[in-house]
Coordinates of C-alpha atoms in Angstrom, one line a residue:
M868 CA 54.3 63.0 116.7
K869 CA 53.4 65.1 113.7
K870 CA 56.4 63.9 111.9
I871 CA 55.5 60.4 112.7
L872 CA 51.9 60.9 111.1
I873 CA 53.3 62.5 108.0
T874 CA 55.8 59.5 107.6
L875 CA 53.1 57.0 108.2
A876 CA 50.6 58.8 105.7
A877 CA 53.4 59.0 103.0
S878 CA 54.2 55.3 103.6
L879 CA 50.5 54.3 103.2
V880 CA 50.4 56.2 100.0
L881 CA 53.4 54.6 98.6
T882 CA 52.1 51.3 99.5
A883 CA 48.8 52.0 97.7
T884 CA 50.7 53.2 94.6
L885 CA 53.0 50.0 94.5
A886 CA 50.1 47.8 95.0
A887 CA 48.3 49.4 91.9
Q888 CA 51.3 49.2 90.0
T889 CA 51.5 45.3 90.6
L890 CA 48.3 44.8 88.9
T891 CA 48.7 43.5 85.3
G892 CA 46.1 43.8 82.5
Y893 CA 45.2 40.2 83.0
D894 CA 44.8 40.9 86.8
I895 CA 42.3 43.9 86.1
M896 CA 40.4 41.8 83.5
K897 CA 40.0 38.9 85.7
K898 CA 38.8 41.1 88.6
A899 CA 36.2 42.5 86.2
D900 CA 35.2 38.9 85.2
E901 CA 34.8 37.9 89.0
V902 CA 32.4 40.8 89.7
P903 CA 29.5 39.2 91.5
E904 CA 26.3 39.0 89.4
P905 CA 22.7 38.2 90.4
K906 CA 21.6 34.6 90.5
N907 CA 18.7 35.7 88.2
S908 CA 17.4 38.7 86.6
S909 CA 14.4 40.2 84.7
S910 CA 14.0 43.4 82.7
T911 CA 12.6 45.1 79.8
A912 CA 14.5 47.3 77.2
T913 CA 14.1 49.6 74.3
L914 CA 16.5 49.1 71.5
T915 CA 16.9 52.1 69.2
I916 CA 18.7 51.3 65.9
H917 CA 20.0 54.5 64.2
S918 CA 20.8 54.4 60.4
K919 CA 23.6 56.5 58.6
K920 CA 20.7 58.3 56.8
G921 CA 19.5 59.5 60.3
S922 CA 16.2 57.6 60.8
D923 CA 15.5 55.4 63.8
R924 CA 14.0 52.2 64.4
I925 CA 12.7 51.2 67.6
R926 CA 12.4 47.8 69.2
E927 CA 10.9 46.6 72.5
V928 CA 12.4 43.5 74.1
I929 CA 12.1 41.3 77.1
M930 CA 15.3 40.1 78.7
K931 CA 15.7 37.2 81.5
S932 CA 18.8 35.6 82.7
K933 CA 19.6 32.7 85.2
D934 CA 23.0 31.5 86.6
Y935 CA 23.4 28.1 87.3
G936 CA 27.0 28.2 88.4
D937 CA 28.8 26.1 85.4
V938 CA 26.2 27.8 82.8
K939 CA 24.6 31.1 82.3
K940 CA 21.5 31.0 80.3
D941 CA 20.1 34.3 78.8
V942 CA 16.9 34.8 76.7
I943 CA 15.9 37.9 74.6
V944 CA 12.5 38.0 73.1
F945 CA 11.5 41.0 70.7
T946 CA 7.8 42.2 71.6
T947 CA 7.2 45.2 69.4
P948 CA 6.9 46.0 66.4
K949 CA 4.7 43.5 64.8
D950 CA 7.4 42.5 62.3
V951 CA 9.8 41.2 64.8
A952 CA 7.5 40.5 67.7
G953 CA 8.1 36.8 68.9
T954 CA 11.8 36.7 67.4
G955 CA 13.9 35.2 70.2
Y956 CA 17.5 34.6 71.0
L957 CA 18.6 31.9 73.5
M958 CA 22.3 31.7 74.8
F959 CA 24.1 29.2 77.0
D960 CA 27.3 30.9 78.2
Y961 CA 29.8 28.4 80.1
A962 CA 32.0 29.3 82.8
E963 CA 35.6 28.8 82.7
D964 CA 37.4 25.7 84.3
A965 CA 40.0 25.4 86.8
N966 CA 42.5 25.7 84.0
G967 CA 41.0 28.7 82.3
N968 CA 39.6 26.8 79.3
K969 CA 36.1 27.8 78.3
Q970 CA 33.6 25.6 76.2
D971 CA 32.0 27.7 73.3
S972 CA 28.7 29.2 74.2
D973 CA 25.5 27.6 72.6
N974 CA 23.2 30.0 71.0
W975 CA 19.7 29.7 68.9
L976 CA 17.7 32.2 67.0
Y977 CA 14.1 31.8 66.6
M978 CA 12.5 33.5 63.7
P979 CA 8.5 33.3 63.8
A980 CA 8.0 34.5 60.4
M981 CA 9.7 31.3 59.3
K982 CA 8.6 29.1 62.1
K983 CA 12.1 28.0 62.5
T984 CA 14.9 28.2 65.1
R985 CA 18.6 28.3 63.7
R986 CA 21.7 27.6 65.5
I987 CA 24.0 30.5 65.7
A988 CA 27.9 29.5 65.6
S989 CA 29.6 30.8 68.9
S990 CA 32.8 31.6 66.7
G991 CA 33.8 32.7 63.1
S992 CA 32.2 35.0 60.9
E993 CA 28.6 34.2 61.9
S994 CA 29.2 35.1 65.6
E995 CA 30.6 38.3 64.3
G996 CA 27.7 39.0 62.3
S997 CA 25.1 42.0 63.3
F998 CA 22.5 40.9 66.0
M999 CA 19.1 41.7 64.7
G1000 CA 20.3 44.6 62.4
T1001 CA 22.2 46.5 65.4
D1002 CA 25.8 47.5 65.6
F1003 CA 26.1 44.7 68.3
T1004 CA 27.3 41.4 67.2
Y1005 CA 26.3 37.9 68.4
Q1006 CA 29.7 37.8 70.1
D1007 CA 29.0 40.9 72.0
M1008 CA 25.9 39.5 73.6
G1009 CA 27.9 37.1 75.6
D1010 CA 31.2 37.0 77.6
R1011 CA 34.5 36.9 76.0
S1012 CA 36.9 34.0 77.4
L1013 CA 39.8 35.5 79.3
S1014 CA 42.1 32.7 78.0
K1015 CA 41.7 33.8 74.4
Y1016 CA 43.1 37.1 74.9
D1017 CA 46.5 38.7 75.5
Y1018 CA 46.5 41.7 77.9
K1019 CA 48.6 44.8 78.4
L1020 CA 47.7 47.8 81.0
L1021 CA 48.1 50.8 79.0
G1022 CA 47.8 53.2 82.0
E1023 CA 44.9 55.0 83.6
E1024 CA 42.2 57.2 82.2
S1025 CA 39.1 59.1 83.3
V1026 CA 35.6 58.1 81.7
D1027 CA 32.8 60.6 82.6
G1028 CA 34.6 61.6 85.6
V1029 CA 35.2 58.0 86.8
A1030 CA 38.9 56.8 87.2
C1031 CA 39.5 53.8 85.1
Y1032 CA 42.1 51.2 84.2
K1033 CA 43.0 51.4 80.2
V1034 CA 43.5 47.8 79.3
E1035 CA 44.5 46.4 75.8
C1036 CA 43.0 43.1 74.7
V1037 CA 44.5 41.3 71.8
S1038 CA 43.1 38.0 70.3
K1039 CA 45.4 35.2 70.2
A1040 CA 43.8 33.9 67.2
H1041 CA 44.0 37.3 65.2
T1042 CA 41.2 35.9 63.2
E1043 CA 38.3 38.1 64.5
K1044 CA 36.8 41.0 62.6
D1045 CA 37.8 43.2 65.6
P1046 CA 40.9 41.2 67.0
R1047 CA 42.0 44.2 69.2
Y1048 CA 40.0 46.2 71.8
I1049 CA 40.8 48.6 74.5
T1050 CA 38.4 48.5 77.3
Y1051 CA 38.1 51.1 80.3
I1052 CA 37.5 49.3 83.6
S1053 CA 36.4 51.4 86.8
K1054 CA 39.1 51.4 89.5
S1055 CA 36.4 51.4 92.0
D1056 CA 34.0 48.5 91.2
Y1057 CA 35.6 46.9 88.2
S1058 CA 32.7 47.7 86.0
M1059 CA 33.2 48.3 82.3
R1060 CA 32.6 52.0 81.3
K1061 CA 33.9 52.1 77.6
C1062 CA 35.3 49.8 75.0
E1063 CA 37.0 50.6 71.8
F1064 CA 37.0 48.0 68.9
Y1065 CA 39.8 47.9 66.2
D1066 CA 39.6 46.1 63.0
R1067 CA 42.2 43.8 61.2
Q1068 CA 43.8 47.0 59.7
D1069 CA 44.0 48.2 63.4
Q1070 CA 41.5 51.2 62.6
L1071 CA 39.0 52.2 65.2
H1072 CA 35.8 50.3 64.3
R1073 CA 33.2 50.6 67.0
I1074 CA 33.0 52.4 70.5
L1075 CA 30.8 51.0 73.3
T1076 CA 29.8 53.3 76.0
C1077 CA 28.0 52.4 79.2
T1078 CA 26.3 55.0 81.1
D1079 CA 23.4 55.7 83.7
F1080 CA 24.8 53.3 86.2
V1081 CA 22.8 52.5 89.2
T1082 CA 23.1 50.0 92.3
I1083 CA 20.3 47.4 92.7
K1084 CA 20.7 45.1 95.4
G1085 CA 24.4 45.8 95.6
F1086 CA 25.1 45.1 91.9
T1087 CA 26.4 48.0 89.7
T1088 CA 24.2 48.3 86.6
A1089 CA 24.6 50.1 83.4
Q1090 CA 21.0 51.1 82.3
K1091 CA 22.2 52.4 78.8
M1092 CA 24.6 50.8 76.5
K1093 CA 25.4 52.3 73.1
M1094 CA 27.4 50.8 70.3
E1095 CA 28.6 53.2 67.7
N1096 CA 30.0 52.2 64.4
V1097 CA 32.4 55.1 63.6
Q1098 CA 33.1 53.7 60.1
T1099 CA 29.6 53.7 59.1
G1100 CA 27.9 56.4 61.1
T1101 CA 25.3 54.1 62.4
W1102 CA 24.7 53.4 66.3
S1103 CA 22.4 51.1 68.5
L1104 CA 21.2 52.0 71.9
I1105 CA 19.9 49.5 74.5
E1106 CA 18.0 51.3 77.3
T1107 CA 17.3 48.9 80.0
K1108 CA 14.2 49.3 82.4
N1109 CA 12.1 47.4 85.1
I1110 CA 15.2 45.7 86.2
A1111 CA 14.7 43.0 89.0
Y1112 CA 17.5 41.0 90.3
D1113 CA 16.9 37.9 92.5
E1114 CA 13.1 38.5 93.1
E1115 CA 11.7 35.2 91.8
D1116 CA 13.1 31.9 90.7
L1117 CA 12.8 31.8 87.1
D1118 CA 11.4 28.6 85.7
D1119 CA 14.0 26.4 84.1
S1120 CA 11.7 25.8 81.2
L1121 CA 11.8 29.4 80.1
F1122 CA 15.4 29.0 78.9
T1123 CA 14.8 26.3 76.2
V1124 CA 14.2 26.4 72.5
A1125 CA 10.5 25.1 73.1
A1126 CA 9.9 28.1 75.0
L1127 CA 11.0 30.3 72.3
E1128 CA 8.9 28.6 69.7
K1129 CA 5.7 28.4 71.8
G1130 CA 5.9 32.2 72.7
R1131 CA 6.2 31.3 76.5
I1132 CA 8.5 34.2 77.3
R1133 CA 6.6 37.3 78.4

């Protein structure tokens, strides 16, 4: 009996190992992309922008999101300090269709000082520009289309004590400012723990780290996201607070350019 149990245990370990080995880089990224998300969410956040001279600028923002199935709508509004208060960003991020194709996102930036809303291109140099003076880009604020990258599983590595898959993602277009990145995906819940972005010269450019994870209504959530530009010595930190998932049905009118311009998002 003991020998049978030992043989059975060994067989189960081997089966689990083989199952893990059959996962490709694409499989892992697809699982990460398919992790369930709340239908709607509300939160506030503190945004710290650290300069290479060592000084910090602090911003407070409101964030709201609503998933309609075929499109996810996000809005971010700055509340302090006064020089940026009322500045808002609205994004419509479209789901991939059955063939893996994805419509480019629609993005708008409202600047109250100019009383003008500007459309932000979802691809090209404008999308890779700095988001409100941070080390995050406009492209970082949305989801990247799976079909636009080639994937390779490089192995496994621990990040802050969490076992992760290490996946290389290379842009098929090769025209992006950071055409290659390596992401670390938790083996247990498929949440992203770290991401390393490489520039066109294949030099390490930026590092994103996600920490302070909590589970809210079954959804794994990183409360801190830090983007560090290793080439300039700057970094930006988003610390999310007051997170609420599926607690109220957010009014559709909040996710409009008109709501940004009228200051309705509070």
